[in-house]
Amino acid sequence: KCRTGPLDIVFVIDSSRSVRPFEFETMRQFMMDIIGSLDVGPNATRVGVIQYSSQVQNIFSLKTFFTRADMEKAINSIVPLAQGTMTGLAIQYAMNVAFTTQEGARPLHKKIPRIAIIVTDGRPQDRVTEVAIQARNAGIEIYAVGVQRADMNSLRAMASPPLEEHVFLVESFELIQQFGKQFHDKLCGVDMCVEQEHGCQHSCVSIPGSFYCECNPGYKLNMDGRTCSPIDACADGRHGCQHQCVSARGSYSCRCRAGYYLNQDKRSCSLIDYCSFGNHSCQHECVSIPNGHYCRCHSGFTLQPDARSCRATDLCNGVDHGCEFKCVSTEGSYRCVCPEGQQLQADGKACSKCGAGHVDLVMVIDGSKSVRPQNFELVKQFVNRIVDLLEVSLHGTRVGLVQYSSRVRTEFPLNKYHSADEIKKAVMEVEYMEKGTMTGLALKHMVEHSFSELEGARPLSHNVPRIGLVFTDGRSQDDISEWARRAKESGIVMFAVGVGKAVEEELRAIASEPVEQHFSYSADFTTMTHLVENFKLNVCPEEGKGETEIRSPCECEALVQFQTNTVAILQSLTEKNILWARSLAQMTARLEDLEKQIATKK
């Protein structure tokens, strides 16, 4: 057996038409004899076989088989190609494919010899000199074996130096098997690890004519090529430990900081849940921290000096206040407030709705594909929040809805529904259109159709405000300027709402004057609900004025109401003072009577 160390050997076999069938059989046997003398295996010698004629065929690669039985079975199943003799093409294939790490060759830094054994019986039909030089420069040691009619010059051009050790010419195929024994001695040589003092600290690996040192697992070879040092497996930073890496002779283990434990993946760490021990006594919440825990109160509560119990500080978060708009906590109590322009109702919780006037409101919503289905559902919720502000009826506020993308569709006109519930139900049943963003076309449809008397708009002579609210999330694919201008010229008060990638310039072009009060923007769909309050005051006009305006809490009605309430409180206090004074007088009179009675008895 060849015991001088592992090799990567590839047989390059000529199967051109000049090689007769019985001659090819001797070549099979030659390969099997060589393989039979080798110590084959994944960590020993690896063997591959390719045959060539006018083309190259891979029989098996260096990574395919690791037993002699499997290799011999594959060699016996070879069918000769029986065409031309393209030896240069075969050398090119061996260099670019057969001896790559992808095909099973060990990396060059392991210093495992790469050996190509070329067996041919004729003159190559292509050039071999240049490609052979490239192969040798790539680290491949080439043995050239010629049989019978082989061209000696071609053999010498292919083989590695020294030529006397790498070029062989056999007179006939019958003699190639006998030559195989001599070739085995050339290939294996002597065990250099035995013949000389190698000086390797751990182990010596013999290769033809030389040797190299290897280290045991967990160690690396030092620069002197002989001694070994332990590998710090943590040093390369690829250990994946979340907290700490502990190196141990080529391996490593992960360790967690105090207060954490190692998870099942042996890399990540989790905080020890001290709250789960059940002895924290926290009234509301227990929060685990490294090496302990602390107590935390719910929002609106304050942690007490005992660091465990909680007391309410924000009654708005601690009780069911029922405020329609907003709850404001006060010392030991709370009160409800309404948005600017609305008054708190008698129940102290509800706010006045838009019942002071009549409005014809058409909402034009963007249904393009950039909106996406889940966001379109949020748009419909936004529309219904607007409807909740309005007193919808046949003779009060009327609402219409238009959706647009690459085309425009009236979802329902102004005269379709006469109650908020009907409108909200119809809104939730609207189907998403997708496709493009033709905002200009939508404005044209709104002006020409949506605000026509045929679709339910009251005549202009009735002085009912016409309000258009356009909702979009991106740049229009057509011109909006002309129909935005026509809408405003026709008496429609225009509001523009933009979300996400909406273009501010277009929103301003749509909005009525003053622009700042008639356009709004939100960064994304999930945060746009606050825009409802921005429109609440502008969508609710005072009765009879025929236009929208902001209602100030300091206007006459509010001042009169404040004065009335103040006078009522003062009158109540005055009445209580009068009663108290009368009671005091009565008590004084009775005391005087008692004094007189006592004096008489004396």
XYZ file of C-alpha atoms in Angstrom:
602
model
C 0.000 0.000 0.000
C 0.995 3.605 -0.659
C 1.257 4.988 2.905
C 3.158 8.207 2.292
C 0.107 10.391 2.883
C -3.095 11.525 1.114
C -3.154 12.406 -2.610
C -5.747 13.872 -5.003
C -5.361 11.758 -8.204
C -7.332 12.221 -11.441
C -6.918 9.698 -14.323
C -7.238 11.371 -17.764
C -7.919 8.445 -20.154
C -7.788 8.572 -23.977
C -10.838 6.742 -25.427
C -10.464 7.874 -29.054
C -11.348 5.600 -31.966
C -7.697 4.493 -32.321
C -7.938 2.671 -28.981
C -9.453 -0.712 -29.804
C -11.878 -2.371 -27.369
C -9.470 -4.986 -26.005
C -6.820 -2.274 -25.587
C -9.260 -0.143 -23.583
C -9.801 -3.129 -21.280
C -6.097 -3.112 -20.391
C -6.409 0.598 -19.521
C -9.302 -0.239 -17.154
C -7.117 -2.799 -15.440
C -4.207 -0.336 -15.258
C -6.373 2.142 -13.342
C -7.756 -0.527 -11.004
C -4.241 -1.832 -10.256
C -3.063 1.668 -9.295
C -6.174 2.267 -7.156
C -5.691 -1.138 -5.521
C -2.300 -0.055 -4.206
C -3.588 3.208 -2.713
C -4.986 3.916 0.738
C -8.260 5.535 -0.437
C -10.759 7.416 1.721
C -12.149 10.907 2.451
C -9.140 11.751 4.650
C -6.654 9.608 2.664
C -6.193 9.453 -1.123
C -9.090 10.600 -3.299
C -9.491 9.436 -6.913
C -11.352 10.820 -9.934
C -11.602 9.574 -13.550
C -12.326 11.448 -16.790
C -12.211 10.103 -20.371
C -11.811 12.108 -23.551
C -11.858 11.938 -27.333
C -13.394 14.874 -29.237
C -15.111 15.804 -25.968
C -14.557 15.297 -22.247
C -16.708 13.088 -20.009
C -16.522 13.013 -16.205
C -16.783 9.390 -14.989
C -16.576 10.242 -11.284
C -15.084 13.169 -9.340
C -12.787 13.291 -6.309
C -15.780 13.580 -3.956
C -17.918 10.791 -5.500
C -16.464 7.522 -4.135
C -14.265 6.665 -1.146
C -14.048 2.863 -1.507
C -12.115 0.822 -4.099
C -15.193 -1.338 -4.780
C -17.300 1.662 -5.846
C -14.460 3.038 -7.974
C -13.851 -0.281 -9.755
C -17.586 -0.656 -10.452
C -17.671 2.807 -12.061
C -14.499 2.111 -14.113
C -15.935 -1.178 -15.433
C -19.067 0.677 -16.615
C -17.143 3.171 -18.832
C -18.274 3.186 -22.490
C -15.457 4.533 -24.772
C -16.308 7.700 -26.713
C -14.467 6.462 -29.887
C -13.980 9.859 -31.600
C -10.987 12.232 -31.963
C -8.039 12.987 -29.638
C -8.476 16.395 -27.923
C -5.865 15.994 -25.185
C -5.526 19.759 -24.567
C -9.272 20.028 -23.959
C -9.019 17.223 -21.391
C -6.148 18.972 -19.518
C -8.208 22.208 -19.486
C -11.182 20.324 -17.960
C -8.982 18.724 -15.321
C -7.590 22.128 -14.290
C -10.885 24.111 -14.357
C -13.264 21.423 -13.059
C -11.802 18.141 -11.786
C -9.241 19.718 -9.409
C -11.591 22.331 -7.863
C -12.699 22.181 -4.230
C -16.295 22.010 -5.473
C -15.476 18.667 -7.112
C -13.688 17.323 -4.025
C -10.060 18.534 -4.275
C -8.559 19.531 -0.925
C -7.580 23.252 -0.596
C -4.041 24.130 -1.734
C -3.030 25.330 1.727
C -3.326 21.744 2.994
C -0.387 20.881 0.671
C -2.013 17.638 -0.524
C -0.470 16.813 -3.942
C -2.744 17.151 -6.979
C -1.708 14.516 -9.559
C -3.052 14.052 -13.108
C -2.181 10.757 -14.885
C -2.719 11.164 -18.648
C -2.829 7.913 -20.668
C -2.932 8.310 -24.502
C -2.043 6.303 -27.611
C -1.749 8.997 -30.281
C -0.905 12.548 -31.261
C -3.187 15.272 -29.875
C -5.449 17.030 -32.358
C -5.247 20.299 -30.401
C -2.546 22.302 -28.642
C -1.321 20.984 -25.315
C 1.804 23.000 -24.486
C 0.168 26.217 -23.195
C -2.667 24.567 -21.283
C -0.226 22.086 -19.683
C 1.933 25.002 -18.470
C -1.180 26.630 -16.941
C -2.121 23.379 -15.205
C 1.372 22.892 -13.770
C 1.431 26.541 -12.579
C -1.910 25.863 -10.852
C -0.208 23.208 -8.721
C -1.087 20.065 -10.723
C 1.680 17.471 -11.113
C 1.246 15.783 -14.537
C 2.378 12.250 -15.417
C 2.233 11.555 -19.201
C 1.933 7.859 -20.160
C 2.105 7.095 -23.893
C 1.194 3.729 -25.442
C 2.307 2.420 -28.900
C 1.704 5.305 -31.328
C 1.945 8.123 -28.783
C 3.961 11.210 -29.780
C 6.968 11.644 -27.463
C 7.194 15.412 -28.044
C 3.593 15.816 -26.957
C 4.226 13.688 -23.855
C 7.218 15.843 -22.910
C 5.187 19.043 -23.499
C 2.500 17.848 -21.083
C 4.537 16.314 -18.250
C 5.935 18.015 -15.133
C 9.710 18.307 -14.605
C 11.936 16.418 -14.189
C 10.763 14.731 -17.405
C 12.657 11.499 -16.727
C 10.394 10.951 -13.718
C 7.104 12.043 -15.322
C 7.226 10.792 -18.974
C 6.679 7.115 -19.788
C 6.323 5.332 -23.157
C 5.015 1.761 -23.227
C 5.412 -0.315 -26.381
C 2.002 -1.985 -26.222
C -1.172 -2.101 -24.175
C -0.216 -5.618 -23.085
C 2.757 -4.170 -21.182
C 0.867 -1.337 -19.443
C -0.153 -3.529 -16.509
C 3.464 -4.512 -15.892
C 4.381 -0.840 -16.107
C 1.750 -0.085 -13.475
C 3.892 -1.706 -10.775
C 6.841 0.544 -11.655
C 4.565 3.578 -11.773
C 3.272 2.742 -8.289
C 6.800 2.977 -6.906
C 7.287 6.357 -8.630
C 4.004 7.647 -7.252
C 4.453 6.506 -3.669
C 8.205 6.874 -3.095
C 9.415 6.615 0.499
C 7.828 7.688 3.777
C 9.771 10.890 4.508
C 8.301 11.051 8.033
C 10.102 7.779 8.792
C 13.293 8.323 6.842
C 14.328 11.588 8.519
C 13.867 13.660 11.677
C 10.755 15.747 10.926
C 10.529 17.752 14.183
C 6.719 17.950 14.114
C 5.271 18.654 17.573
C 2.036 16.728 16.966
C 1.986 14.661 13.729
C 3.911 14.308 10.450
C 2.214 13.778 7.038
C 4.370 12.261 4.282
C 3.949 13.275 0.625
C 6.001 12.150 -2.390
C 9.529 13.434 -1.819
C 8.675 15.540 1.248
C 6.472 15.905 4.353
C 4.532 18.495 6.359
C 3.423 18.870 9.967
C -0.154 18.847 11.249
C -1.596 19.776 14.614
C -4.196 18.006 16.701
C -7.800 19.314 16.703
C -8.035 22.549 18.666
C -4.516 23.657 17.728
C -2.960 25.602 14.845
C 0.454 25.296 13.190
C 2.881 28.083 14.079
C 4.996 30.038 11.597
C 7.936 27.624 12.056
C 5.853 24.873 10.424
C 6.632 22.481 13.278
C 5.159 23.583 16.611
C 1.464 24.049 17.506
C -0.522 26.551 19.583
C -4.070 26.289 21.013
C -6.749 27.897 18.804
C -8.757 30.717 20.433
C -12.151 29.801 19.001
C -13.631 33.032 20.385
C -11.125 35.338 18.674
C -12.652 35.296 15.174
C -15.938 36.727 16.478
C -18.077 34.083 14.774
C -19.054 32.240 17.948
C -22.495 33.855 18.153
C -22.492 34.130 21.943
C -24.845 36.904 23.092
C -22.892 37.718 26.266
C -19.529 35.948 26.787
C -17.458 33.394 24.849
C -15.180 31.006 26.773
C -12.425 29.359 24.671
C -11.214 25.807 25.415
C -8.596 24.119 23.124
C -10.075 24.839 19.721
C -13.654 24.855 20.943
C -15.724 27.283 22.961
C -18.811 27.618 25.115
C -21.136 30.534 25.739
C -21.769 32.000 29.181
C -24.320 34.559 30.380
C -23.860 37.529 32.685
C -25.207 37.466 36.234
C -28.993 37.587 36.306
C -29.385 35.740 32.987
C -29.567 32.066 31.964
C -28.359 30.295 28.807
C -31.109 29.290 26.360
C -31.380 25.907 24.624
C -29.525 27.225 21.552
C -26.452 27.484 23.836
C -25.769 31.007 22.531
C -28.479 33.474 23.497
C -29.344 34.555 27.051
C -32.640 35.375 28.733
C -33.296 37.472 31.804
C -34.132 35.439 34.891
C -37.789 36.192 35.663
C -37.628 36.903 39.392
C -41.292 37.954 39.244
C -42.278 34.379 38.371
C -41.126 33.210 41.804
C -44.429 34.586 43.149
C -43.076 36.460 46.192
C -42.916 40.041 44.885
C -46.159 41.374 46.564
C -46.589 44.063 43.872
C -50.131 45.456 43.731
C -50.100 46.092 39.968
C -47.067 44.928 37.982
C -43.741 43.228 38.754
C -40.764 44.029 36.462
C -37.740 41.708 36.422
C -34.237 43.192 36.197
C -30.809 41.534 36.480
C -30.394 40.222 40.041
C -33.852 41.307 41.201
C -37.164 43.012 40.453
C -39.177 46.189 41.140
C -42.878 47.081 41.307
C -44.616 49.310 38.750
C -48.086 50.873 38.792
C -50.595 51.126 35.958
C -50.839 54.392 34.053
C -52.534 57.009 36.224
C -51.283 55.532 39.504
C -48.328 56.397 41.753
C -46.086 53.927 43.578
C -46.304 54.392 47.326
C -43.348 54.571 49.786
C -43.639 50.835 50.521
C -42.523 50.273 46.882
C -45.367 47.787 46.366
C -48.812 49.442 46.586
C -50.301 52.003 44.141
C -52.683 54.967 44.408
C -54.611 56.589 41.581
C -53.349 59.972 40.407
C -55.142 60.164 37.061
C -58.817 59.386 37.587
C -59.385 59.530 33.831
C -57.404 56.322 33.544
C -58.794 54.811 36.729
C -62.560 55.151 36.131
C -65.065 54.757 33.287
C -65.436 58.500 32.693
C -67.607 58.259 29.538
C -66.282 61.522 28.061
C -67.057 61.712 24.342
C -63.955 63.715 23.415
C -61.442 64.005 26.248
C -61.166 63.503 30.000
C -59.051 65.922 32.083
C -57.975 64.839 35.564
C -58.130 67.309 38.435
C -57.140 66.956 42.094
C -59.258 64.074 43.314
C -61.722 64.340 40.421
C -62.036 64.773 36.636
C -64.051 66.667 34.014
C -64.972 66.209 30.354
C -63.988 68.738 27.692
C -64.939 69.167 24.036
C -62.860 70.257 21.023
C -62.677 73.934 20.148
C -65.947 75.197 18.699
C -68.172 72.617 20.444
C -70.047 72.841 23.745
C -70.395 70.255 26.483
C -73.952 68.945 26.685
C -76.131 68.819 29.804
C -74.960 65.309 30.697
C -71.433 66.685 31.170
C -69.993 64.072 28.764
C -71.319 64.490 25.221
C -70.282 67.213 22.773
C -72.523 69.073 20.323
C -72.510 67.754 16.759
C -72.728 69.593 13.490
C -76.407 70.425 13.613
C -76.283 74.175 13.136
C -76.500 74.110 9.328
C -76.980 72.052 6.191
C -74.062 70.811 4.063
C -73.718 68.923 0.787
C -70.496 66.943 1.353
C -68.843 64.776 -1.336
C -65.778 62.758 -0.280
C -63.412 61.689 -3.103
C -61.105 58.851 -1.957
C -57.982 57.441 -3.629
C -58.359 53.737 -4.474
C -55.058 53.296 -6.374
C -52.872 50.201 -5.914
C -50.318 52.162 -3.837
C -52.911 52.475 -1.032
C -53.014 48.663 -0.528
C -56.076 46.746 0.767
C -55.356 46.962 4.509
C -54.858 50.745 4.313
C -58.019 51.159 2.211
C -59.956 49.710 5.155
C -58.440 52.451 7.361
C -59.542 55.043 4.768
C -63.116 53.761 5.016
C -62.935 54.017 8.810
C -61.693 57.612 8.393
C -64.696 58.420 6.168
C -67.086 57.018 8.778
C -65.449 59.103 11.512
C -66.310 62.187 9.427
C -69.897 60.923 9.028
C -70.159 60.545 12.833
C -69.692 64.324 13.146
C -72.683 65.148 10.957
C -76.437 65.350 11.442
C -77.403 63.439 8.288
C -80.962 63.747 6.982
C -82.906 64.504 3.816
C -83.281 68.177 4.768
C -80.040 68.422 6.777
C -76.561 67.291 5.733
C -76.230 65.062 2.652
C -73.174 62.887 1.939
C -71.874 61.378 -1.316
C -68.825 59.177 -1.945
C -66.590 58.858 -5.034
C -63.653 56.450 -5.473
C -60.991 56.813 -8.162
C -57.887 55.100 -9.527
C -57.302 54.920 -13.302
C -61.063 55.576 -13.610
C -63.742 57.189 -11.444
C -66.727 55.495 -9.781
C -69.601 57.032 -7.816
C -70.078 54.762 -4.807
C -73.276 56.597 -3.812
C -74.621 60.103 -4.705
C -75.832 62.834 -2.339
C -79.494 61.743 -2.618
C -78.903 58.009 -1.989
C -78.956 57.765 1.832
C -80.599 59.941 4.502
C -79.136 58.563 7.745
C -75.628 58.162 9.146
C -76.114 54.410 9.714
C -77.053 53.820 6.062
C -74.036 55.783 4.858
C -71.579 54.035 7.208
C -72.852 50.615 6.137
C -72.505 51.557 2.451
C -68.956 52.853 3.067
C -67.825 49.562 4.625
C -69.204 47.684 1.583
C -67.124 49.730 -0.903
C -64.717 47.509 -2.891
C -61.094 48.538 -3.465
C -60.401 49.521 -7.128
C -56.518 49.448 -7.288
C -54.587 50.540 -10.480
C -53.515 54.167 -11.184
C -53.968 57.651 -9.621
C -56.035 59.987 -11.868
C -56.852 62.747 -9.375
C -57.608 65.311 -12.090
C -60.186 62.993 -13.655
C -61.782 62.509 -10.219
C -62.057 66.296 -9.690
C -63.711 66.651 -13.117
C -66.247 63.929 -12.210
C -66.981 65.622 -8.879
C -67.624 69.031 -10.488
C -69.690 67.772 -13.437
C -71.676 64.984 -11.761
C -71.397 64.669 -7.972
C -72.590 68.245 -7.257
C -75.324 68.185 -9.889
C -78.982 68.526 -8.836
C -79.567 65.187 -10.618
C -77.372 63.424 -8.017
C -78.878 65.254 -5.034
C -77.058 68.595 -4.645
C -79.369 71.391 -3.460
C -79.696 74.341 -5.908
C -77.214 77.163 -5.394
C -80.126 79.485 -4.675
C -80.771 77.552 -1.438
C -77.399 78.765 -0.152
C -76.439 75.267 1.121
C -72.629 74.991 1.369
C -70.982 72.535 -1.058
C -67.900 70.860 0.391
C -65.500 68.541 -1.453
C -62.990 66.471 0.530
C -60.245 64.812 -1.578
C -58.182 62.011 0.017
C -54.975 60.800 -1.743
C -51.701 58.987 -0.943
C -49.508 59.857 -3.921
C -48.731 62.015 -6.960
C -51.474 62.327 -9.571
C -50.834 60.789 -12.990
C -52.776 63.578 -14.704
C -53.084 67.351 -14.371
C -55.184 68.559 -11.430
C -54.819 72.344 -11.730
C -57.667 73.059 -14.167
C -60.394 71.088 -12.384
C -59.204 72.123 -8.929
C -59.616 75.725 -10.089
C -63.041 75.043 -11.658
C -64.260 73.346 -8.485
C -63.457 76.380 -6.364
C -64.840 78.780 -8.994
C -68.126 76.854 -8.980
C -68.510 77.555 -5.236
C -67.244 74.248 -3.830
C -65.164 74.584 -0.659
C -62.273 72.153 -1.226
C -60.405 70.210 1.474
C -57.305 68.126 0.627
C -56.066 65.253 2.807
C -52.679 63.638 2.051
C -51.106 60.511 3.500
C -47.664 58.922 2.985
C -46.243 59.953 -0.407
C -48.875 62.572 -1.151
C -47.406 65.685 -2.835
C -47.835 68.891 -0.813
C -47.862 71.064 -3.958
C -50.884 69.144 -5.306
C -52.677 69.238 -1.952
C -52.269 73.017 -1.802
C -53.534 73.347 -5.392
C -56.719 71.467 -4.463
C -57.382 73.234 -1.141
C -59.499 76.392 -0.829
C -58.252 79.628 0.744
C -56.959 80.006 3.367
C -54.929 76.953 2.312
C -53.542 76.212 5.783
C -57.084 75.587 7.055
C -58.090 73.409 4.126
C -55.326 70.844 3.715
C -53.863 68.283 6.114
C -51.164 65.604 5.975
C -50.331 62.418 7.919
C -47.152 60.346 7.588
C -48.984 57.005 7.409
C -52.475 55.524 7.470
C -52.319 54.322 11.068
C -51.835 57.851 12.443
C -54.338 59.766 10.296
C -57.331 59.514 12.653
C -56.289 62.746 14.354
C -57.135 64.547 11.083
C -60.842 64.088 11.811
C -60.768 66.779 14.492
C -58.919 69.114 12.092
C -61.943 69.012 9.780
C -64.631 69.020 12.420
C -64.863 72.804 12.798
C -64.523 73.559 9.084
C -67.104 71.002 7.992
C -69.666 72.425 10.479
C -70.747 75.907 9.208
C -73.060 78.277 10.984
C -76.619 78.113 9.733
C -77.517 80.385 6.848
C -74.097 81.836 6.037
C -73.432 79.501 3.121
C -69.718 79.152 3.931
C -67.477 77.363 6.436
C -65.776 79.221 9.255
C -64.028 78.509 12.555
C -66.258 79.090 15.579
C -64.424 80.674 18.479
C -65.242 79.733 22.101
C -65.039 83.487 22.828
C -67.972 84.395 20.548
C -71.132 85.982 21.932
C -73.101 82.789 22.637
C -70.248 81.319 24.686
C -69.765 84.537 26.661
C -73.498 84.797 27.419
C -73.569 81.171 28.575
C -70.553 81.749 30.829
C -72.180 84.883 32.313
C -75.492 83.075 32.939
C -73.743 80.199 34.739
C -71.687 82.605 36.868
C -74.754 84.636 37.926
C -76.603 81.444 38.888
C -73.725 80.340 41.126
C -73.526 83.781 42.810
C -77.278 83.823 43.438
C -77.082 80.412 45.045
C -74.294 81.558 47.372
C -76.271 84.722 48.274
C -79.361 82.703 49.165
C -77.287 80.444 51.401
C -75.767 83.504 53.180
C -79.268 84.992 53.864
C -80.482 81.728 55.364
C -77.372 81.508 57.536
C -77.887 85.105 58.766
C -81.545 84.403 59.684
C -80.560 81.290 61.631
C -77.918 83.269 63.535
C -80.469 85.946 64.493
C -82.920 83.345 65.763
C -80.207 81.689 67.890
C -79.216 85.097 69.364
C -82.828 85.860 70.327
C -83.194 82.510 72.104
C -79.981 83.074 74.060
C -81.287 86.470 75.254
C -84.565 84.854 76.436
C -82.591 82.246 78.421
C -80.496 84.940 80.115
C -83.644 86.824 81.184
C -85.201 83.647 82.642
C -82.064 82.938 84.687
C -81.988 86.522 86.061
C -85.688 86.360 87.137
C -85.125 83.113 89.118
C -82.278 84.678 91.062
